[in-house]
PDB file of C-alpha atoms in Angstrom:
ATOM      1  CA  UNK A   1      -3.873  19.645  10.644  1.00  0.00           C
ATOM      2  CA  UNK A   2      -0.610  20.798   9.224  1.00  0.00           C
ATOM      3  CA  UNK A   3      -1.066  20.712   5.416  1.00  0.00           C
ATOM      4  CA  UNK A   4       1.731  22.006   3.503  1.00  0.00           C
ATOM      5  CA  UNK A   5       0.616  20.879  -0.024  1.00  0.00           C
ATOM      6  CA  UNK A   6       1.924  23.938  -1.948  1.00  0.00           C
ATOM      7  CA  UNK A   7       5.460  23.758  -0.311  1.00  0.00           C
ATOM      8  CA  UNK A   8       5.856  20.096  -0.858  1.00  0.00           C
ATOM      9  CA  UNK A   9       9.265  19.288  -2.632  1.00  0.00           C
ATOM     10  CA  UNK A  10       7.723  16.304  -4.319  1.00  0.00           C
ATOM     11  CA  UNK A  11       4.581  18.038  -5.612  1.00  0.00           C
ATOM     12  CA  UNK A  12       4.828  16.368  -9.051  1.00  0.00           C
ATOM     13  CA  UNK A  13       4.837  12.805  -7.644  1.00  0.00           C
ATOM     14  CA  UNK A  14       1.738  13.193  -5.498  1.00  0.00           C
ATOM     15  CA  UNK A  15      -0.991  12.666  -8.212  1.00  0.00           C
ATOM     16  CA  UNK A  16       0.413   9.428  -9.543  1.00  0.00           C
ATOM     17  CA  UNK A  17       0.578   8.242  -5.948  1.00  0.00           C
ATOM     18  CA  UNK A  18      -3.019   9.069  -5.312  1.00  0.00           C
ATOM     19  CA  UNK A  19      -4.072   7.253  -8.392  1.00  0.00           C
ATOM     20  CA  UNK A  20      -1.963   4.224  -7.399  1.00  0.00           C
ATOM     21  CA  UNK A  21      -3.708   4.312  -3.932  1.00  0.00           C
ATOM     22  CA  UNK A  22      -7.131   4.517  -5.397  1.00  0.00           C
ATOM     23  CA  UNK A  23      -6.291   1.470  -7.753  1.00  0.00           C
ATOM     24  CA  UNK A  24      -4.973  -0.590  -4.897  1.00  0.00           C
ATOM     25  CA  UNK A  25      -7.966   0.235  -2.709  1.00  0.00           C
ATOM     26  CA  UNK A  26     -10.422  -0.864  -5.380  1.00  0.00           C
ATOM     27  CA  UNK A  27      -8.290  -4.044  -5.990  1.00  0.00           C
ATOM     28  CA  UNK A  28      -8.373  -4.746  -2.285  1.00  0.00           C
ATOM     29  CA  UNK A  29     -12.105  -4.385  -2.112  1.00  0.00           C
ATOM     30  CA  UNK A  30     -12.448  -6.636  -5.082  1.00  0.00           C
ATOM     31  CA  UNK A  31     -10.218  -9.324  -3.402  1.00  0.00           C
ATOM     32  CA  UNK A  32     -12.113  -9.047  -0.170  1.00  0.00           C
ATOM     33  CA  UNK A  33     -15.402  -9.804  -1.988  1.00  0.00           C
ATOM     34  CA  UNK A  34     -13.918 -12.600  -3.949  1.00  0.00           C
ATOM     35  CA  UNK A  35     -12.521 -14.121  -0.832  1.00  0.00           C
ATOM     36  CA  UNK A  36     -15.933 -13.807   0.897  1.00  0.00           C
ATOM     37  CA  UNK A  37     -17.517 -15.718  -1.992  1.00  0.00           C
ATOM     38  CA  UNK A  38     -14.989 -18.469  -1.922  1.00  0.00           C
ATOM     39  CA  UNK A  39     -15.532 -18.754   1.858  1.00  0.00           C
ATOM     40  CA  UNK A  40     -19.270 -18.994   1.486  1.00  0.00           C
ATOM     41  CA  UNK A  41     -18.923 -21.676  -1.301  1.00  0.00           C
ATOM     42  CA  UNK A  42     -16.567 -23.693   0.806  1.00  0.00           C
ATOM     43  CA  UNK A  43     -18.972 -23.654   3.749  1.00  0.00           C
ATOM     44  CA  UNK A  44     -21.948 -24.817   1.820  1.00  0.00           C
ATOM     45  CA  UNK A  45     -20.893 -26.723  -1.362  1.00  0.00           C
ATOM     46  CA  UNK A  46     -24.159 -28.449  -1.980  1.00  0.00           C
ATOM     47  CA  UNK A  47     -26.671 -25.890  -0.732  1.00  0.00           C
ATOM     48  CA  UNK A  48     -26.722 -23.838  -4.022  1.00  0.00           C
ATOM     49  CA  UNK A  49     -30.351 -24.805  -4.969  1.00  0.00           C
TER      50      UNK A  49
END
């Protein structure tokens, strides 16, 4: 792997991007779970007992 972290010209903008990526990943996971719940409810609307 060719990692040139210290020589990166946009060093200052790396950390905010990492934080944004983390936030988006968490949001994506949340939406996936929410979607799965919705799908499950649509499949069996009356079998909740």
